[in-house]
Short mmCIF file of C-alpha atoms in Angstrom, two decimals:
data_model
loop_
_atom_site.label_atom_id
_atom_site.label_comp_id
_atom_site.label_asym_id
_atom_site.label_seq_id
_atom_site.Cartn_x
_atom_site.Cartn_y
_atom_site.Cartn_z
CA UNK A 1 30.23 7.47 1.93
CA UNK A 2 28.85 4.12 2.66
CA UNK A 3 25.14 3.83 2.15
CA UNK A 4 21.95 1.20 1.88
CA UNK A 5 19.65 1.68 -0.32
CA UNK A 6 16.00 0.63 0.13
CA UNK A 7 13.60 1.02 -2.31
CA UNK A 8 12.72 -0.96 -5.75
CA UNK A 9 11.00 -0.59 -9.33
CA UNK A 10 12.99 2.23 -11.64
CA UNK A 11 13.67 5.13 -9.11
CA UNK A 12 15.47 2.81 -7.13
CA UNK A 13 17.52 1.87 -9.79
CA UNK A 14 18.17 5.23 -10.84
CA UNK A 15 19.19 5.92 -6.94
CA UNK A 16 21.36 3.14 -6.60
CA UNK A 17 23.41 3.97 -10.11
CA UNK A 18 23.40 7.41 -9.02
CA UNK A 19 25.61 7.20 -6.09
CA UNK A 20 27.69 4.48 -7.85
CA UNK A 21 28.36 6.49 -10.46
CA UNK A 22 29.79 8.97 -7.82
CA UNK A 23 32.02 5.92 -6.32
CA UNK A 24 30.37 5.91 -3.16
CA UNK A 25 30.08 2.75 -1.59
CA UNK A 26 26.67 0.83 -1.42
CA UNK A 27 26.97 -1.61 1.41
CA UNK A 28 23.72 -3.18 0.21
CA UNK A 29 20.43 -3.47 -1.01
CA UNK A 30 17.31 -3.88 0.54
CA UNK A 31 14.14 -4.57 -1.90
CA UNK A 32 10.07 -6.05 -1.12
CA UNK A 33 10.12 -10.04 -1.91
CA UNK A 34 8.94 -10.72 -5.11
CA UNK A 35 5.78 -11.37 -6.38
CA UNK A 36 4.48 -14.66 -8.06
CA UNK A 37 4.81 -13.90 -11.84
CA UNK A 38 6.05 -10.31 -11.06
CA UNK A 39 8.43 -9.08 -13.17
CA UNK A 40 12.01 -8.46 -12.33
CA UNK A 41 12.59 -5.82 -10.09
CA UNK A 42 14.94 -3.05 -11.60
CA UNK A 43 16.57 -2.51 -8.71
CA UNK A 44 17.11 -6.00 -7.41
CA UNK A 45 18.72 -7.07 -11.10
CA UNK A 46 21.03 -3.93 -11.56
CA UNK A 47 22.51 -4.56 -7.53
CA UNK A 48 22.63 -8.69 -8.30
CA UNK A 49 24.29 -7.45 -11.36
CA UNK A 50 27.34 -5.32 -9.58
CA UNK A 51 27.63 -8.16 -7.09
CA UNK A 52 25.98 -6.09 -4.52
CA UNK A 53 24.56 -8.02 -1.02
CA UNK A 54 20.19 -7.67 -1.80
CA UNK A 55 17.68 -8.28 1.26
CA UNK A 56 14.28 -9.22 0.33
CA UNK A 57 13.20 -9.54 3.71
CA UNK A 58 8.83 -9.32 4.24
CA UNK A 59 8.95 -7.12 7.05
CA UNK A 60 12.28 -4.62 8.28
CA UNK A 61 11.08 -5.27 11.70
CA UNK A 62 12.12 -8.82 11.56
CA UNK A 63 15.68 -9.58 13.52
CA UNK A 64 16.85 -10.82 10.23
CA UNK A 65 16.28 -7.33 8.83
CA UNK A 66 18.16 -5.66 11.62
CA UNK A 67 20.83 -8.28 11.62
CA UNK A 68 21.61 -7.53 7.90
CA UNK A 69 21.20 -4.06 8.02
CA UNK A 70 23.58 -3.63 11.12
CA UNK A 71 26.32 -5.63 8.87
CA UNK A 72 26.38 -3.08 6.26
CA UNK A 73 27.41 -0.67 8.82
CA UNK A 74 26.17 2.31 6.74
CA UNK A 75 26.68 6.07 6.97
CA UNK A 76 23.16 6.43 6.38
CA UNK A 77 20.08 4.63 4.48
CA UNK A 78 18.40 5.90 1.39
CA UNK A 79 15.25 5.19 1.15
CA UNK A 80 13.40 5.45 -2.37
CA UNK A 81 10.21 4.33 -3.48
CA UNK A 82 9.00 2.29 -0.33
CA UNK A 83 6.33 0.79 0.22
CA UNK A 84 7.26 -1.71 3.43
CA UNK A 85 6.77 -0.19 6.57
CA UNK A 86 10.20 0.62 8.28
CA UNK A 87 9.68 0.99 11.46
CA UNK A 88 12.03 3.57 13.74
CA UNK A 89 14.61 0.16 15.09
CA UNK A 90 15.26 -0.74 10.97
CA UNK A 91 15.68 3.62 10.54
CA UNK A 92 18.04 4.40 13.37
CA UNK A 93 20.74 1.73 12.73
CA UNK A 94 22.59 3.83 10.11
CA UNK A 95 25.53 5.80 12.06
CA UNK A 96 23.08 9.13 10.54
CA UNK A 97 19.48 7.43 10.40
CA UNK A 98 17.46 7.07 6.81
CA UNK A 99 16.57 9.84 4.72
CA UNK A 100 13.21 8.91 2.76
CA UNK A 101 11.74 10.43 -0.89
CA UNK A 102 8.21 11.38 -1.34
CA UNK A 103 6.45 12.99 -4.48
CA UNK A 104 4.89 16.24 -2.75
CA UNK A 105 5.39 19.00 -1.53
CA UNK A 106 5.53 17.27 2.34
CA UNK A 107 2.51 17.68 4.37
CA UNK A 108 0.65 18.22 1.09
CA UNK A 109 -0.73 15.16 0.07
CA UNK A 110 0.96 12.16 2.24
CA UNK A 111 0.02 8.62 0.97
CA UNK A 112 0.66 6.55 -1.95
CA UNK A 113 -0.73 8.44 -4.60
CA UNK A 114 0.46 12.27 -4.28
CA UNK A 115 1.14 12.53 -7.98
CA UNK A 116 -2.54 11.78 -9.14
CA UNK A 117 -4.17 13.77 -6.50
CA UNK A 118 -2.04 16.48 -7.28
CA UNK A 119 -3.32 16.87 -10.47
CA UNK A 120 -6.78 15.92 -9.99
CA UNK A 121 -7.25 18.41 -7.10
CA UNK A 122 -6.29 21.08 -9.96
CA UNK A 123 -3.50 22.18 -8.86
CA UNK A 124 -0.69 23.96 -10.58
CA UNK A 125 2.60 23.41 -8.42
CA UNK A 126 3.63 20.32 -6.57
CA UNK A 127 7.00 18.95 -5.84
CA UNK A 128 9.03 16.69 -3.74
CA UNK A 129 10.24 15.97 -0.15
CA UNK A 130 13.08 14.48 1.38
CA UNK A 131 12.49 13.80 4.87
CA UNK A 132 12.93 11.65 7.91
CA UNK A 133 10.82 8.49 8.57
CA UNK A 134 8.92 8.13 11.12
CA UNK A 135 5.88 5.69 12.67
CA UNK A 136 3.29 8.56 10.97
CA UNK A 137 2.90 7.91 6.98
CA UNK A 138 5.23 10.59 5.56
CA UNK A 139 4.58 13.04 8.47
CA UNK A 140 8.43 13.25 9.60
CA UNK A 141 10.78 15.97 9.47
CA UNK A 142 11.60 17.48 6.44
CA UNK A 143 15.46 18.08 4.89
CA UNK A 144 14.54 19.60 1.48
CA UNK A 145 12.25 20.15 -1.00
CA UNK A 146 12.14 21.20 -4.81
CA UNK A 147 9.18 22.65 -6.58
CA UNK A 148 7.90 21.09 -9.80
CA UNK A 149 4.80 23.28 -12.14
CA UNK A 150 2.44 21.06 -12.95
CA UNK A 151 1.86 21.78 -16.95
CA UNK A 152 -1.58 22.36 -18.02
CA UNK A 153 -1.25 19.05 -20.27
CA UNK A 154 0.82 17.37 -17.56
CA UNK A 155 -0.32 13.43 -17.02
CA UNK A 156 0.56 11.19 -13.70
CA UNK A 157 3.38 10.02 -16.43
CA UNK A 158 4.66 12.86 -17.24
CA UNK A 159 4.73 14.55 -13.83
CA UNK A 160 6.82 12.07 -12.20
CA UNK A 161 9.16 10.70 -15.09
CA UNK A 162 10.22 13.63 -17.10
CA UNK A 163 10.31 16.29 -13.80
CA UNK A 164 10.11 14.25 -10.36
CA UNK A 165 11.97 11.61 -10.95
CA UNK A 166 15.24 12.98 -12.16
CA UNK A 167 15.05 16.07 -9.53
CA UNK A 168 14.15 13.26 -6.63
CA UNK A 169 17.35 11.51 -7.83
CA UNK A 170 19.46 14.23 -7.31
CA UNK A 171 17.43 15.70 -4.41
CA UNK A 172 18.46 12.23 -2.67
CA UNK A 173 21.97 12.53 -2.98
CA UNK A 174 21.68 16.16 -2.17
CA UNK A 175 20.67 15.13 1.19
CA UNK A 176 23.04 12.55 2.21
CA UNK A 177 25.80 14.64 1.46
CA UNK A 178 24.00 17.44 3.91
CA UNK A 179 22.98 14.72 6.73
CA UNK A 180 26.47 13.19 6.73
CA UNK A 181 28.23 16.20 6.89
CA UNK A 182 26.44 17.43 9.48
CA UNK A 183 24.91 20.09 7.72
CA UNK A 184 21.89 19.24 7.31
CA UNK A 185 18.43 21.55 8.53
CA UNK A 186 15.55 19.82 9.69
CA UNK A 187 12.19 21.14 9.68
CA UNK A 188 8.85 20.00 11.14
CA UNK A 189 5.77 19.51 8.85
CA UNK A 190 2.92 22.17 9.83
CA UNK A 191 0.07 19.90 10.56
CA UNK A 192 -2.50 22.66 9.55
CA UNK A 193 -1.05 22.67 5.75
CA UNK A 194 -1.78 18.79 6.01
CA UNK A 195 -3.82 16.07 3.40
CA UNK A 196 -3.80 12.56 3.55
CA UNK A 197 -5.18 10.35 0.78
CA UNK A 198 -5.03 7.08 -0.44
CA UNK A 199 -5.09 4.99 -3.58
CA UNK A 200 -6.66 6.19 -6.73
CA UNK A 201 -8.54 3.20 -6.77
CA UNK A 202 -11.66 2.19 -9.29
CA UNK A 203 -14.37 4.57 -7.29
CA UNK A 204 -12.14 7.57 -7.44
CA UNK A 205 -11.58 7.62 -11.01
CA UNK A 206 -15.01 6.91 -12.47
CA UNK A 207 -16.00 10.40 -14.48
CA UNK A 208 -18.70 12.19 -13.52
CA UNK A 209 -19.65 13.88 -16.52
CA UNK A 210 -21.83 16.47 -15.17
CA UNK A 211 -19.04 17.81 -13.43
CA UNK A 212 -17.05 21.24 -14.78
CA UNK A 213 -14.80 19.95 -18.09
CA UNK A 214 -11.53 21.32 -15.62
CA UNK A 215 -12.37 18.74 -13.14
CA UNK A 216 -13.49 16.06 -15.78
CA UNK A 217 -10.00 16.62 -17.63
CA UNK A 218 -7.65 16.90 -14.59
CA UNK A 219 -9.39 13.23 -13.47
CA UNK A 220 -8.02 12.15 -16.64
CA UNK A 221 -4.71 13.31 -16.67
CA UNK A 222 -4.28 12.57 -13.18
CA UNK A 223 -5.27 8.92 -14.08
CA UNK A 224 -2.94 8.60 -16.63
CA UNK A 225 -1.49 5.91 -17.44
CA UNK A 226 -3.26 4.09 -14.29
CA UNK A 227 -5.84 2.85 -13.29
CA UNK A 228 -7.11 5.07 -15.64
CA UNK A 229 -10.60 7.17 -15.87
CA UNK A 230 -13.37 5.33 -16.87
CA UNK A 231 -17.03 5.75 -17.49
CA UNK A 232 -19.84 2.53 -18.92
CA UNK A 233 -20.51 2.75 -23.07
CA UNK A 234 -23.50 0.34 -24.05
CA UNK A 235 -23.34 -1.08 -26.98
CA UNK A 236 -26.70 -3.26 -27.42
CA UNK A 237 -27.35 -4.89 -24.08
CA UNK A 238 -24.01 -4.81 -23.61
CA UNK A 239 -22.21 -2.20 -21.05
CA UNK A 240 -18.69 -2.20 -20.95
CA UNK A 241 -15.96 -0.07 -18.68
CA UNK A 242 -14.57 2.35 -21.54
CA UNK A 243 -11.23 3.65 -19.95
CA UNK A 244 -10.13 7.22 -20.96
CA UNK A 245 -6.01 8.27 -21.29
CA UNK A 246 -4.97 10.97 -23.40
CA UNK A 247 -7.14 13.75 -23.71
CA UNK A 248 -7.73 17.56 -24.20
CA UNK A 249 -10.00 20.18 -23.06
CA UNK A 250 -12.21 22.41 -25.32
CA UNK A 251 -13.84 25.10 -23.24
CA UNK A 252 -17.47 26.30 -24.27
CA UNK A 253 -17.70 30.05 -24.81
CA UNK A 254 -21.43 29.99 -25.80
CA UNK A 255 -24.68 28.67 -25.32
CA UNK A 256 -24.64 27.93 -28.65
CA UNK A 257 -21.32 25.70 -28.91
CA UNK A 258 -23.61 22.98 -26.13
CA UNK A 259 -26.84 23.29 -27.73
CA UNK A 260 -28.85 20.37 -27.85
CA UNK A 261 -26.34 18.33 -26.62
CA UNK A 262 -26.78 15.60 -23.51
CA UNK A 263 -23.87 15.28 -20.57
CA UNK A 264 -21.86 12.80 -21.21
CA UNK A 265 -22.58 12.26 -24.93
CA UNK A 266 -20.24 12.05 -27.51
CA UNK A 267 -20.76 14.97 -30.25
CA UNK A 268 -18.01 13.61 -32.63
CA UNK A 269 -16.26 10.56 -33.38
CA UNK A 270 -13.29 10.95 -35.85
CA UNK A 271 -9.75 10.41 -36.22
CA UNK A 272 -8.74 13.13 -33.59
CA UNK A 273 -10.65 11.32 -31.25
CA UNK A 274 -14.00 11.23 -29.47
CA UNK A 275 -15.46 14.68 -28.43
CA UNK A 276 -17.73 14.36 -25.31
CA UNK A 277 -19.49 17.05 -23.25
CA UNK A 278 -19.54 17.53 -19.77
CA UNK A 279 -20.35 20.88 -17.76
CA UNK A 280 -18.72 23.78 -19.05
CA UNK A 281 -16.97 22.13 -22.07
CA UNK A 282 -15.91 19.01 -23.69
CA UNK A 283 -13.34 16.97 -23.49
CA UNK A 284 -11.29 14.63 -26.58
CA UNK A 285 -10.20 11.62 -25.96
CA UNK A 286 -7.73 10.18 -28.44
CA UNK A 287 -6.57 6.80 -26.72
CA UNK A 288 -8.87 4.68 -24.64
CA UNK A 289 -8.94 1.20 -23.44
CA UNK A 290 -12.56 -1.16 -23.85
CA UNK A 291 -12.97 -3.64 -20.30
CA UNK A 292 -9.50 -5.74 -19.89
CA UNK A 293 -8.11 -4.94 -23.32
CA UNK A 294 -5.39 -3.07 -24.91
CA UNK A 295 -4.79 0.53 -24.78
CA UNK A 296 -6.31 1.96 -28.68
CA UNK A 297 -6.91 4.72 -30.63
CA UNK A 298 -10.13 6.23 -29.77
CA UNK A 299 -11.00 5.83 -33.90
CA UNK A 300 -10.27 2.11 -33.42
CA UNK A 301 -13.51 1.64 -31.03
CA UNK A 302 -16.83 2.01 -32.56
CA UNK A 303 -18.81 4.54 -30.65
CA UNK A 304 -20.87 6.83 -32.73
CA UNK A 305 -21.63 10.32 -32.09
CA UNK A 306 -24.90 10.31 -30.35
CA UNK A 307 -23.98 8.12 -27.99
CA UNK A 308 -23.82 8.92 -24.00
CA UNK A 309 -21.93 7.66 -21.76
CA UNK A 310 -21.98 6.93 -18.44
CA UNK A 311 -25.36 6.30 -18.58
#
């Protein structure tokens, strides 16, 4: 099988040694440009490394992009972890079209952030799709999916590395072999099962502490390892962005276990980290980031019990 891969960062790596290590042949690689002071792309260095023809063209509906892709005169184009537009010209030129990855459970949250939203919407199953693109953000027809349980302690990190990621990898090669056999079923997406949302972005992942401790926690999780939960701590005149990562929940079975205590305020401070209630519970956070610094233990920052956050 000749293919193209398209993609970048890790999973694209992964893809591209994947059906290497199988001896197909990858006719070449097509990655985003590089940012100033970006690091190395994964992807980029492990094709330049097995003397493999790389593309970093801007936009795939540039003639250069068709051109190139055209030359590599590919069974088919794999397409993981993109974030370029391809538009339908760049996707047909494969002798059996592209087949694209996406972290969900396809038409279950399209967009670039399925794997946070997943888990701060709560829920307990996600998965992910490999489908057709099309001109619609992930809303093209659908070759397979595989179902992933989203643990109760599950983190954005943990999600997608240790149970996405490997099953997308072989879900991708899974679906080449079907599409260029000729055996592949295609499904369309039923619009009335659909959610769109976007980036996980600094107003989505501020804590509202009077919410119910399950919502406060899965915000955390979800946010985990970026950008992050955060809330304000003031320390003097001073307010600073205190960012929240690894966490548990503590569930309040009595009126007596919240007594006297504030939302948002911080009942303990100790070496398993700070204890802070919010509706229905609290929630302890062991690792936490101050503003722009590093990621620390939560006993490394000095916030006393007493304090409230959020403020």
């Amino acid at each position: 099988m000749r293919v193209v891969i398209v993609g970048q960062q890790a999973f694209g790596k992964a893809v591209l040694d994947a059906f290497l290590d199988r001896s197909d042949t990858v006719a070449g690689v097509f990655a985003a440009p590089e940012k100033p002071g970006a690091r190395p792309d994964p992807l980029v260095a492990a094709a330049e490394e097995k003397k493999l023809p790389v593309y970093r063209f801007p936009k795939y509906s540039e003639q250069g992009a068709l051109d190139a892709l055209k030359a590599c005169d590919a069974d088919v184009g794999v397409m993981a972890y993109v974030l370029l537009l391809a538009p339908p010209q760049f996707c047909s030129i494969p002798k059996h079209g592209m087949i694209q990855f996406h972290p969900s459970l396809l038409p279950l949250h399209r967009g670039p952030a399925a794997i946070p939203w997943a888990i701060i919407r709560g829920r307990g199953e996600t998965g992910l799709t490999i489908f057709r693109p099309t001109p619609g953000l992930d809303e093209g027809p659908v070759i397979l999916q595989k179902r992933v349980p989203i643990g109760p302690n599950d983190t954005a990190a943990s999600l997608y590395f240790d149970k996405i990621f490997p099953l997308g990898v072989e879900a991708l090669l899974q679906a080449a072999d079907l599409v260029t056999a000729g055996r592949a079923t295609e499904w369309t997406q039923d619009e009335k099962e659909a959610t769109y949302e976007g980036w996980v972005r600094d107003a989505e992942a501020r804590v509202n502490w009077a919410n119910h401790v399950d919502f406060v926690y899965d915000l955390i999780r979800g946010c985990n390892p970026a950008p992050g939960a955060w809330t304000t701590f003031k320390s003097g005149e001073t307010e600073q962005k205190l960012y929240l990562f690894d966490a548990k929940k503590i569930i309040a079975p009595t009126f007596g276990a919240v007594r006297g205590k504030k939302i948002g305020e911080v009942v303990s401070a100790g070496p398993e980290g700070l204890r802070i209630h919010c509706q229905g519970g609290f929630v302890e956070v062991s690792r936490v980031r101050l503003g722009d610094g590093a990621k620390v233990k939560s006993s490394d920052v000095d916030i006393p019990a007493g304090t409230i956050l959020g403020a």
